[in-house]
Coordinates of C-alpha atoms in Angstrom, one line a residue:
X1 CA -4.3 -1.2 -14.4
X2 CA -3.9 2.5 -14.3
X3 CA -5.1 5.7 -13.2
X4 CA -3.6 8.3 -15.1
X5 CA -4.6 12.4 -15.9
X6 CA -4.5 13.6 -19.5
X7 CA -1.9 16.4 -18.9
X8 CA 0.8 15.5 -15.6
X9 CA -1.1 15.2 -12.3
X10 CA -1.0 12.6 -9.4
X11 CA -1.5 9.0 -10.8
X12 CA -1.6 4.9 -9.7
X13 CA -0.9 2.3 -10.9
X14 CA -2.0 -1.5 -9.6
X15 CA -0.7 -4.8 -10.2
X16 CA -2.3 -7.6 -8.0
X17 CA 0.0 -7.5 -4.9
X18 CA 0.9 -3.8 -5.3
X19 CA 0.4 -0.9 -6.0
X20 CA 2.3 2.6 -7.0
X21 CA 1.5 5.7 -6.7
X22 CA 3.0 9.0 -8.0
X23 CA 1.7 12.0 -6.6
X24 CA 2.0 16.2 -7.4
X25 CA 2.6 16.5 -3.4
X26 CA -0.1 19.3 -2.9
X27 CA -2.5 17.1 -0.8
X28 CA -5.8 17.9 -2.6
X29 CA -8.5 15.7 -4.1
X30 CA -6.9 14.2 -6.6
X31 CA -4.3 12.5 -4.7
X32 CA -7.0 11.1 -2.2
X33 CA -8.5 9.9 -5.5
X34 CA -6.1 8.2 -6.4
X35 CA -4.9 6.6 -3.7
X36 CA -8.7 5.2 -2.9
X37 CA -8.7 4.2 -6.3
X38 CA -5.7 1.7 -6.1
X39 CA -6.5 0.7 -2.6
X40 CA -10.4 -0.3 -4.2
X41 CA -8.5 -2.5 -6.6
X42 CA -6.9 -4.3 -3.8
X43 CA -10.2 -5.0 -1.7
X44 CA -11.7 -6.4 -5.2
X45 CA -8.9 -8.3 -5.9
X46 CA -7.9 -9.8 -2.5
X47 CA -11.4 -10.9 -1.7
X48 CA -13.2 -12.5 -5.2
X49 CA -12.8 -15.8 -7.0
X50 CA -11.7 -13.6 -10.2
X51 CA -9.4 -11.8 -8.3
X52 CA -8.0 -15.0 -7.2
X53 CA -7.0 -16.2 -10.3
X54 CA -5.7 -13.1 -10.9
X55 CA -3.2 -13.1 -8.4
X56 CA -2.2 -16.8 -9.1
X57 CA -1.7 -16.4 -12.6
X58 CA 0.2 -13.2 -11.7
X59 CA 3.2 -15.2 -9.7
X60 CA 3.2 -18.2 -12.3
X61 CA 5.5 -18.0 -15.1
X62 CA 3.9 -20.3 -17.5
X63 CA 0.4 -18.6 -16.7
X64 CA 1.6 -15.1 -17.8
X65 CA -0.5 -14.5 -20.7
X66 CA -3.9 -16.0 -18.7
X67 CA -2.8 -13.3 -16.2
X68 CA -3.0 -10.3 -19.0
X69 CA -5.8 -12.7 -20.5
X70 CA -7.9 -12.7 -17.6
X71 CA -6.5 -8.9 -16.5
X72 CA -8.5 -8.1 -19.8
X73 CA -11.7 -9.7 -19.2
X74 CA -12.5 -8.0 -16.0
X75 CA -11.1 -4.5 -17.1
X76 CA -14.4 -2.5 -16.9
X77 CA -15.5 -4.3 -13.6
X78 CA -12.6 -3.5 -11.9
X79 CA -12.0 0.3 -13.4
X80 CA -16.0 1.0 -12.9
X81 CA -15.7 -0.1 -9.3
X82 CA -12.7 1.5 -8.2
X83 CA -13.3 4.7 -9.8
X84 CA -16.9 4.9 -8.2
X85 CA -15.8 3.9 -4.9
X86 CA -13.3 6.4 -4.7
X87 CA -15.0 9.0 -6.0
X88 CA -17.7 8.2 -2.6
X89 CA -15.0 8.4 -0.4
X90 CA -13.8 11.6 -1.0
X91 CA -17.3 12.8 -1.5
X92 CA -17.8 11.5 2.5
X93 CA -14.7 13.3 3.4
X94 CA -13.9 16.4 1.7
X95 CA -16.8 17.1 -0.6
X96 CA -17.8 16.6 -4.4
X97 CA -15.2 14.3 -6.5
X98 CA -15.9 15.9 -9.7
X99 CA -13.5 18.3 -10.1
X100 CA -10.9 15.6 -9.3
X101 CA -12.2 13.1 -11.5
X102 CA -12.2 15.8 -14.4
X103 CA -8.8 15.4 -14.6
X104 CA -9.3 11.7 -15.4
X105 CA -11.8 12.1 -18.7
X106 CA -11.3 8.5 -19.3
X107 CA -13.0 7.3 -16.1
X108 CA -15.7 9.8 -15.9
X109 CA -17.8 7.4 -18.6
X110 CA -17.4 4.5 -16.4
X111 CA -18.6 6.6 -12.9
X112 CA -21.7 7.9 -14.5
X113 CA -22.4 4.5 -16.3
X114 CA -22.5 3.0 -12.9
X115 CA -24.3 6.0 -11.2
X116 CA -27.1 5.7 -14.2
X117 CA -27.8 2.3 -13.3
X118 CA -28.2 2.8 -9.1
X119 CA -30.0 6.0 -9.8
X120 CA -33.0 4.3 -8.1
X121 CA -31.3 3.8 -4.5
X122 CA -32.1 6.6 -2.2
X123 CA -29.4 7.4 -0.3
X124 CA -25.6 7.7 -1.4
X125 CA -24.2 4.7 1.2
X126 CA -26.6 2.2 -0.2
X127 CA -25.5 3.3 -3.4
X128 CA -21.6 2.3 -2.9
X129 CA -22.5 -1.1 -1.1
X130 CA -24.9 -1.6 -4.0
X131 CA -22.2 -0.8 -6.7
X132 CA -19.5 -3.2 -4.2
X133 CA -22.5 -5.9 -4.5
X134 CA -22.5 -5.7 -8.2
X135 CA -18.6 -6.1 -8.7
X136 CA -18.8 -8.8 -6.6
X137 CA -21.4 -10.5 -8.4
X138 CA -19.6 -9.9 -11.2
X139 CA -16.1 -11.1 -10.1
X140 CA -17.6 -14.3 -8.2
X141 CA -17.2 -16.7 -11.6
X142 CA -16.0 -20.1 -11.3
X143 CA -12.8 -19.8 -13.1
X144 CA -10.4 -21.3 -10.1
X145 CA -12.4 -24.3 -11.1
X146 CA -11.8 -24.4 -14.5
X147 CA -8.0 -23.3 -13.8
X148 CA -8.1 -26.3 -11.5
X149 CA -9.4 -29.0 -14.5
X150 CA -7.1 -27.6 -16.9
X151 CA -4.1 -28.1 -14.9
X152 CA -1.2 -28.4 -15.7
X153 CA -2.2 -26.7 -18.6
X154 CA -3.1 -23.4 -18.8
X155 CA -7.2 -22.5 -19.6
X156 CA -7.5 -20.4 -22.3
X157 CA -10.4 -17.7 -22.9
X158 CA -12.2 -19.6 -25.3
X159 CA -13.0 -22.4 -22.9
X160 CA -15.2 -19.2 -20.9
X161 CA -18.3 -18.2 -21.4
X162 CA -19.5 -14.6 -21.9
X163 CA -21.8 -15.1 -19.1
X164 CA -18.9 -16.2 -16.6
X165 CA -16.5 -13.4 -17.1
X166 CA -16.5 -10.4 -15.3
X167 CA -17.6 -7.7 -18.1
X168 CA -19.3 -10.1 -19.7
X169 CA -21.9 -10.2 -16.7
X170 CA -21.3 -6.5 -16.2
X171 CA -22.7 -5.7 -19.4
X172 CA -25.7 -8.6 -18.8
X173 CA -26.8 -6.4 -15.4
X174 CA -26.2 -3.3 -17.9
X175 CA -28.8 -4.2 -20.3
X176 CA -31.7 -3.7 -18.2
X177 CA -33.0 0.5 -19.1
X178 CA -34.1 0.4 -15.0
X179 CA -30.7 0.0 -13.6
X180 CA -30.4 -2.0 -10.9
X181 CA -34.1 -4.2 -9.8
X182 CA -35.7 -2.4 -7.7
X183 CA -37.3 -5.5 -6.2
X184 CA -33.6 -6.0 -5.6
X185 CA -33.3 -2.5 -3.6
X186 CA -36.4 -3.4 -1.7
X187 CA -35.8 -7.4 -0.7
X188 CA -32.9 -5.3 0.8
X189 CA -34.4 -3.1 2.4
X190 CA -36.7 -5.1 4.4
X191 CA -34.5 -7.7 4.8
X192 CA -32.9 -4.8 7.5
X193 CA -35.6 -3.7 8.5
X194 CA -36.7 -6.7 9.8
X195 CA -34.0 -7.4 11.8
X196 CA -32.2 -4.1 12.8
X197 CA -35.0 -1.4 12.5
X198 CA -35.6 1.7 10.2
X199 CA -32.5 3.4 11.8
X200 CA -29.8 2.5 9.4
X201 CA -32.6 3.5 6.1
X202 CA -33.1 6.8 7.8
X203 CA -29.6 7.6 8.1
X204 CA -29.2 7.1 4.6
X205 CA -31.4 9.9 3.1
X206 CA -31.0 13.1 1.9
X207 CA -29.4 15.6 4.4
X208 CA -28.6 12.9 7.2
X209 CA -24.8 13.2 6.4
X210 CA -22.4 10.6 7.1
X211 CA -24.9 9.2 10.0
X212 CA -24.9 6.4 7.7
X213 CA -21.1 5.8 8.3
X214 CA -21.7 5.2 12.3
X215 CA -20.2 2.3 13.7
X216 CA -23.5 0.5 14.9
X217 CA -25.2 0.2 11.6
X218 CA -22.2 -1.7 10.1
X219 CA -23.8 -5.4 10.6
X220 CA -27.2 -3.8 9.1
X221 CA -25.2 -2.3 6.1
X222 CA -23.8 -6.4 5.7
X223 CA -27.0 -7.7 5.3
X224 CA -27.9 -5.1 2.7
X225 CA -24.9 -5.6 0.8
X226 CA -25.0 -9.6 1.1
X227 CA -29.0 -9.4 -0.2
X228 CA -28.6 -6.6 -2.6
X229 CA -25.1 -9.6 -3.8
X230 CA -28.1 -12.6 -3.7
X231 CA -30.4 -10.7 -6.0
X232 CA -28.2 -9.9 -8.7
X233 CA -26.5 -13.4 -8.2
X234 CA -29.9 -15.2 -9.1
X235 CA -30.4 -12.2 -12.2
X236 CA -27.5 -13.6 -13.5
X237 CA -28.3 -17.4 -12.9
X238 CA -31.1 -16.8 -15.0
X239 CA -29.1 -15.2 -17.2
X240 CA -27.3 -18.9 -17.6
X241 CA -24.3 -17.7 -15.1
X242 CA -22.4 -20.1 -12.6
X243 CA -22.5 -17.3 -9.3
X244 CA -20.1 -18.9 -6.4
X245 CA -21.3 -17.0 -2.9
X246 CA -19.3 -14.4 -1.5
X247 CA -16.1 -17.5 -0.2
X248 CA -17.0 -20.3 -1.9
X249 CA -14.2 -20.2 -4.3
X250 CA -11.7 -20.5 -0.7
X251 CA -11.0 -24.0 -0.4
X252 CA -10.5 -24.5 -4.5
X253 CA -8.0 -21.4 -4.5
X254 CA -6.2 -23.3 -1.4
X255 CA -6.0 -26.8 -3.2
X256 CA -4.6 -25.0 -6.8
X257 CA -2.3 -23.0 -5.0
X258 CA -1.2 -26.4 -3.3
X259 CA -1.1 -28.0 -6.2
X260 CA 0.9 -25.5 -8.1
X261 CA 3.6 -25.0 -5.2
X262 CA 4.9 -28.4 -6.3
X263 CA 6.2 -27.7 -9.4
X264 CA 7.0 -23.9 -9.3
X265 CA 9.7 -23.5 -7.0
X266 CA 10.2 -19.9 -4.7
X267 CA 6.2 -19.3 -4.8
X268 CA 4.9 -17.9 -2.0
X269 CA 1.1 -17.4 -1.7
X270 CA -1.5 -18.8 1.1
X271 CA -5.3 -18.6 1.4
X272 CA -6.7 -17.2 4.3
X273 CA -9.7 -19.3 4.3
X274 CA -11.2 -16.9 7.3
X275 CA -14.6 -16.1 5.6
X276 CA -14.9 -12.7 7.2
X277 CA -12.0 -10.2 7.6
X278 CA -12.1 -8.1 9.7
X279 CA -12.3 -4.4 8.2
X280 CA -8.8 -3.9 9.8
X281 CA -7.3 -6.7 8.0
X282 CA -8.3 -5.6 5.0
X283 CA -6.6 -1.7 5.7
X284 CA -3.6 -3.8 6.9
X285 CA -3.7 -5.3 3.5
X286 CA -3.8 -2.0 1.9
X287 CA -1.1 -0.4 4.1
X288 CA 0.9 -3.9 2.9
X289 CA 0.4 -3.1 -1.2
X290 CA 0.9 0.7 -1.0
X291 CA 4.5 2.7 -2.5
X292 CA 4.7 6.3 -2.6
X293 CA 7.3 6.9 -4.8
X294 CA 9.5 10.2 -3.9
X295 CA 10.9 9.8 -7.4
X296 CA 9.7 8.8 -11.2
X297 CA 12.0 5.6 -10.8
X298 CA 14.3 3.8 -8.5
X299 CA 17.9 7.0 -8.0
X300 CA 20.6 6.2 -9.5
X301 CA 23.0 4.4 -6.4
X302 CA 26.7 3.7 -5.6
X303 CA 27.9 1.5 -2.8
X304 CA 31.0 2.4 -1.0
X305 CA 32.9 0.5 1.5
X306 CA 34.6 2.9 4.4
X307 CA 37.8 2.6 5.0
X308 CA 38.2 0.3 1.7
X309 CA 37.0 2.7 -0.8
X310 CA 37.3 5.9 1.0
X311 CA 38.7 7.5 4.4
X312 CA 36.9 9.4 6.8
X313 CA 38.7 12.6 5.3
X314 CA 36.8 11.6 2.2
X315 CA 33.9 11.6 3.8
X316 CA 33.9 14.3 5.7
X317 CA 34.2 16.8 2.8
X318 CA 32.0 15.1 0.7
X319 CA 28.9 15.4 3.2
X320 CA 30.0 18.6 4.4
X321 CA 29.5 20.0 1.1
X322 CA 26.2 18.1 0.2
X323 CA 24.2 17.9 3.2
X324 CA 23.9 20.7 4.9
X325 CA 21.0 22.1 6.6
X326 CA 20.7 25.6 8.5
X327 CA 25.2 26.2 7.8
X328 CA 25.4 22.8 9.2
X329 CA 26.1 19.1 7.7
X330 CA 23.0 16.5 8.5
X331 CA 24.9 12.9 9.1
X332 CA 22.7 10.4 9.1
X333 CA 23.3 6.6 9.6
X334 CA 21.2 4.7 8.2
X335 CA 20.1 1.2 8.3
X336 CA 18.3 -0.9 5.8
X337 CA 18.1 -4.3 4.4
X338 CA 20.3 -5.4 1.5
X339 CA 17.3 -6.4 -0.3
X340 CA 15.6 -2.9 0.0
X341 CA 18.4 -1.3 -1.3
X342 CA 18.6 -3.6 -4.1
X343 CA 14.7 -3.0 -4.8
X344 CA 15.0 0.9 -4.1
X345 CA 18.2 1.9 -6.1
X346 CA 19.6 1.3 -9.3
X347 CA 22.8 0.3 -8.6
X348 CA 26.1 -0.5 -11.0
X349 CA 25.7 -4.6 -11.4
X350 CA 29.5 -4.8 -9.2
X351 CA 27.2 -3.3 -6.4
X352 CA 24.6 -5.0 -6.8
X353 CA 26.1 -8.4 -6.5
X354 CA 28.2 -7.1 -3.5
X355 CA 24.8 -6.1 -2.0
X356 CA 23.6 -9.7 -2.5
X357 CA 26.0 -11.3 -0.7
X358 CA 25.6 -9.4 2.3
X359 CA 24.0 -11.3 5.4
X360 CA 22.4 -9.0 7.1
X361 CA 21.2 -4.7 7.6
X362 CA 23.7 -2.6 5.9
X363 CA 24.7 0.5 8.1
X364 CA 25.6 3.6 5.6
X365 CA 25.9 7.1 5.3
X366 CA 24.2 8.6 2.1
X367 CA 24.8 11.3 0.9
X368 CA 24.5 12.7 -3.0
X369 CA 27.5 12.8 -5.1
X370 CA 29.4 12.5 -8.3
X371 CA 28.2 8.4 -9.5
X372 CA 31.4 8.0 -11.4
X373 CA 30.9 8.0 -14.8
X374 CA 31.1 10.8 -17.5
X375 CA 27.7 11.5 -17.6
X376 CA 28.3 14.5 -15.4
X377 CA 24.8 13.2 -12.8
X378 CA 24.3 12.1 -9.4
X379 CA 24.1 9.4 -7.2
X380 CA 23.0 8.7 -3.8
X381 CA 26.2 7.7 -2.4
X382 CA 26.2 5.1 0.5
X383 CA 28.7 5.3 2.3
X384 CA 29.0 1.2 3.9
X385 CA 29.7 0.9 7.7
X386 CA 31.4 -2.3 8.1
X387 CA 32.0 -2.5 11.8
X388 CA 30.4 -0.8 14.9
X389 CA 33.4 0.6 15.4
X390 CA 33.7 3.1 12.5
X391 CA 30.7 4.5 14.0
X392 CA 32.5 6.6 16.4
X393 CA 35.4 7.4 13.9
X394 CA 33.6 9.1 11.3
X395 CA 31.6 11.3 14.3
X396 CA 34.9 12.0 15.5
X397 CA 36.5 13.1 11.7
X398 CA 33.4 16.0 12.3
X399 CA 35.1 16.8 15.7
X400 CA 31.5 18.0 17.1
X401 CA 31.1 20.0 13.8
X402 CA 27.6 18.1 12.4
X403 CA 24.4 17.3 13.4
X404 CA 24.2 13.3 13.7
X405 CA 21.3 11.2 13.9
X406 CA 20.6 7.6 13.2
X407 CA 17.3 6.1 11.1
X408 CA 16.8 2.3 11.5
X409 CA 14.5 0.6 9.7
X410 CA 11.7 -1.4 11.8
X411 CA 12.9 -4.0 8.9
X412 CA 16.1 -4.4 10.4
X413 CA 15.1 -5.1 14.1
X414 CA 14.2 -8.8 13.0
X415 CA 17.9 -9.4 13.1
X416 CA 19.3 -10.1 16.9
X417 CA 22.4 -10.7 15.8
X418 CA 22.3 -7.4 14.3
X419 CA 20.5 -5.6 16.5
X420 CA 22.8 -7.3 19.4
X421 CA 25.9 -5.7 17.3
X422 CA 24.8 -2.4 16.1
X423 CA 21.8 -0.6 18.1
X424 CA 23.7 -0.1 21.2
X425 CA 26.5 1.6 19.6
X426 CA 23.9 3.7 17.7
X427 CA 21.8 4.2 20.5
X428 CA 25.2 6.0 22.2
X429 CA 25.9 7.8 19.2
X430 CA 23.1 10.0 18.7
X431 CA 19.7 10.2 19.0
X432 CA 17.3 6.6 17.3
X433 CA 14.4 7.4 14.9
X434 CA 12.8 4.4 14.2
X435 CA 12.0 4.2 10.4
X436 CA 8.2 2.1 10.5
X437 CA 8.4 -0.2 6.8
X438 CA 6.5 -3.0 7.6
X439 CA 3.1 -3.6 9.0
X440 CA 1.7 -2.1 12.3
X441 CA 0.3 -5.7 13.3
X442 CA 4.2 -6.7 12.9
X443 CA 5.2 -3.8 15.6
X444 CA 2.5 -4.9 18.4
X445 CA 5.2 -5.7 20.8
X446 CA 6.5 -2.3 20.5
X447 CA 3.5 -0.1 20.8
X448 CA 1.5 -2.4 23.7
X449 CA 1.9 -4.1 26.6
X450 CA 0.5 -1.5 29.0
X451 CA 2.9 1.3 28.1
X452 CA 1.6 4.9 26.8
X453 CA 2.2 5.7 23.3
X454 CA 2.0 9.6 21.9
X455 CA 1.8 10.6 18.4
X456 CA 1.9 13.3 16.3
X457 CA 1.1 14.2 13.0
X458 CA 3.5 16.7 10.9
X459 CA 3.4 18.6 7.6
X460 CA 5.8 18.3 5.5
X461 CA 3.8 20.8 3.0
X462 CA 3.8 21.1 -0.5
X463 CA 6.8 19.2 -2.1
X464 CA 7.4 17.4 -5.3
X465 CA 7.8 14.0 -3.8
X466 CA 4.2 13.5 -3.0
X467 CA 5.1 12.8 0.9
X468 CA 3.0 14.9 2.1
X469 CA 2.4 14.0 5.4
X470 CA 4.6 11.8 8.1
X471 CA 3.6 10.9 11.7
X472 CA 6.2 9.7 14.4
X473 CA 5.3 7.8 17.7
X474 CA 6.9 7.4 21.4
X475 CA 6.5 4.9 23.4
X476 CA 6.8 5.7 27.3
X477 CA 10.1 3.8 29.1
X478 CA 11.7 3.5 25.3
X479 CA 14.0 5.5 23.6
X480 CA 14.0 7.3 20.3
X481 CA 10.6 7.8 18.1
X482 CA 9.6 5.8 15.6
X483 CA 8.3 7.6 12.3
X484 CA 6.2 7.0 9.2
X485 CA 5.8 8.6 5.6
X486 CA 3.3 8.9 3.5
X487 CA 0.5 10.9 2.3
X488 CA -2.5 12.2 3.2
X489 CA -4.5 9.2 2.9
X490 CA -2.0 6.6 4.1
X491 CA -0.9 8.3 7.1
X492 CA -5.0 8.6 8.2
X493 CA -5.0 4.5 7.6
X494 CA -1.5 3.5 9.6
X495 CA -2.7 5.8 12.6
X496 CA -6.2 3.9 12.4
X497 CA -4.1 0.7 12.3
X498 CA -2.1 1.6 14.8
X499 CA -5.0 3.1 17.5
X500 CA -6.6 -0.3 16.4
X501 CA -4.5 -2.5 18.2
X502 CA -5.5 -4.8 20.9
X503 CA -4.7 -2.8 24.4
X504 CA -2.6 0.1 22.8
X505 CA -3.3 3.4 24.7
X506 CA -2.4 5.7 21.9
X507 CA -2.9 9.5 22.7
X508 CA -2.5 12.0 19.6
X509 CA -2.3 15.3 22.1
X510 CA -0.6 16.1 25.6
X511 CA 2.9 15.0 24.5
X512 CA 6.1 17.7 24.5
X513 CA 7.7 17.0 21.6
X514 CA 10.2 19.3 21.5
X515 CA 13.4 16.7 22.7
X516 CA 12.2 15.0 19.7
X517 CA 11.5 17.1 17.0
X518 CA 15.4 18.1 15.4
X519 CA 16.1 14.7 15.3
X520 CA 12.7 13.7 13.4
X521 CA 13.1 17.2 10.9
X522 CA 16.8 15.9 9.8
X523 CA 15.8 12.4 9.4
X524 CA 12.5 13.7 7.3
X525 CA 15.3 15.6 5.1
X526 CA 17.8 13.0 4.6
X527 CA 14.8 10.4 3.5
X528 CA 12.7 13.1 1.2
X529 CA 16.4 14.1 -0.7
X530 CA 17.3 9.8 -0.7
X531 CA 14.5 7.9 -1.0
X532 CA 13.1 6.3 -3.8
X533 CA 10.1 5.5 -2.1
X534 CA 8.4 4.6 0.9
X535 CA 6.2 1.6 1.6
X536 CA 5.4 -1.2 4.5
X537 CA 6.7 -3.4 2.1
X538 CA 10.1 -4.4 3.5
X539 CA 9.4 -7.8 4.8
X540 CA 7.7 -9.2 1.6
X541 CA 10.5 -7.9 -0.1
X542 CA 12.8 -9.6 2.0
X543 CA 10.6 -13.1 1.8
X544 CA 9.0 -13.2 4.9

């Protein structure tokens, strides 16, 4: 599923399991619209029966054709929901999304059609909740049970009734010229007032601003949405549909996954049977699936082993010529998992084979140099260090004439043997920046335990990579600083996730960052220049 402009501009692409962002780096509403649009695809897929079918068929090779068929049968529902909700989020945070949406004319009609259907609902927040309830009602079909009945054969579209596919249900609901039935809306309003009083509804009237988004109304709005869902489910049932309850598909999905896993080697799927995942878990799902590209495709790269393919003098010569910042070479010792390098760069086959055979994180200096072909193009040289003693040898080769930092991806810290062997050397050699490339929850032990965590936002300015913002954290009693790079929305979500960790003491003001900023700046310059993308999916790519 794609959100793309007519000419240039920011765009996104979603498939179950992840979405890619290609942003212009301006930090404008178009970028926020694109990010939220793809995030809404994640939420609708991960919480519905049809979404579960999409996720499963996307990972089973013999169901590739069925995946494409199921995708087409829900495309209008998915895109209408994602576009409407992303516009609602932008409207609530920065103002009207109309100018940003105008760059995506194929989606304007989807928003207009859904907006007309919801026009009788008096509050903007309730309209968003109704859009969610409508999408859920369309997606809660019996498809998982039908897939299980057909297994090991693939379900065919001919076995699916029009009223039991998402877009067929959407067409049925849209046939009502009056829009969303007023009695459904009235029943939801009455349910809220009866249990929570009139305050939530009063907060969602014109002129109330963002009052409806106050956390104290969360339970009331959940009741309102569920009541609308029930009303729409009743309408669809009258039309002959089989509408499952909000979480009714989960047991069948878990059973089907278990059956399929027996015959599909390497299937990495689990079904979370928790019926009400908290908001922070859903935000974590969005963060885990987002990938912000700093280029349009993986950068060309070469793997070069220090001491075998190149000597210290050659490394000094190339780095000195290609990585200067303020007149001095910028030397960054970077540690990454081999799987991350394989996914993020276009290595020659011989280099890919060498990387695939490595056990544990790779420590390398990266720089841009000739790719070794006759095409007159540059590649990212990964000058790999195979022994901790190589670090001191390389630093000595510059004889104090270079700025040296270390950037260790957080995913590398899960390898205890590597940590023991390499980290003492790196921490003695230069300032260490820990790059956050894993879900925030997996780092809870690094940030909690009664220690104060100070944070700072870093504005990277307009740049062609799309990475507009960064955020850094330092933990009392620890050396080094933690760093995450993303767009505006990504940094906002990540910082919120960190702040929600149980027991954390996060303070975004009041710290002196003078000593850490130079190293952060040098690492950021290296990242933007040599990485293909940034995300929090390192452990997913690694098979964890």
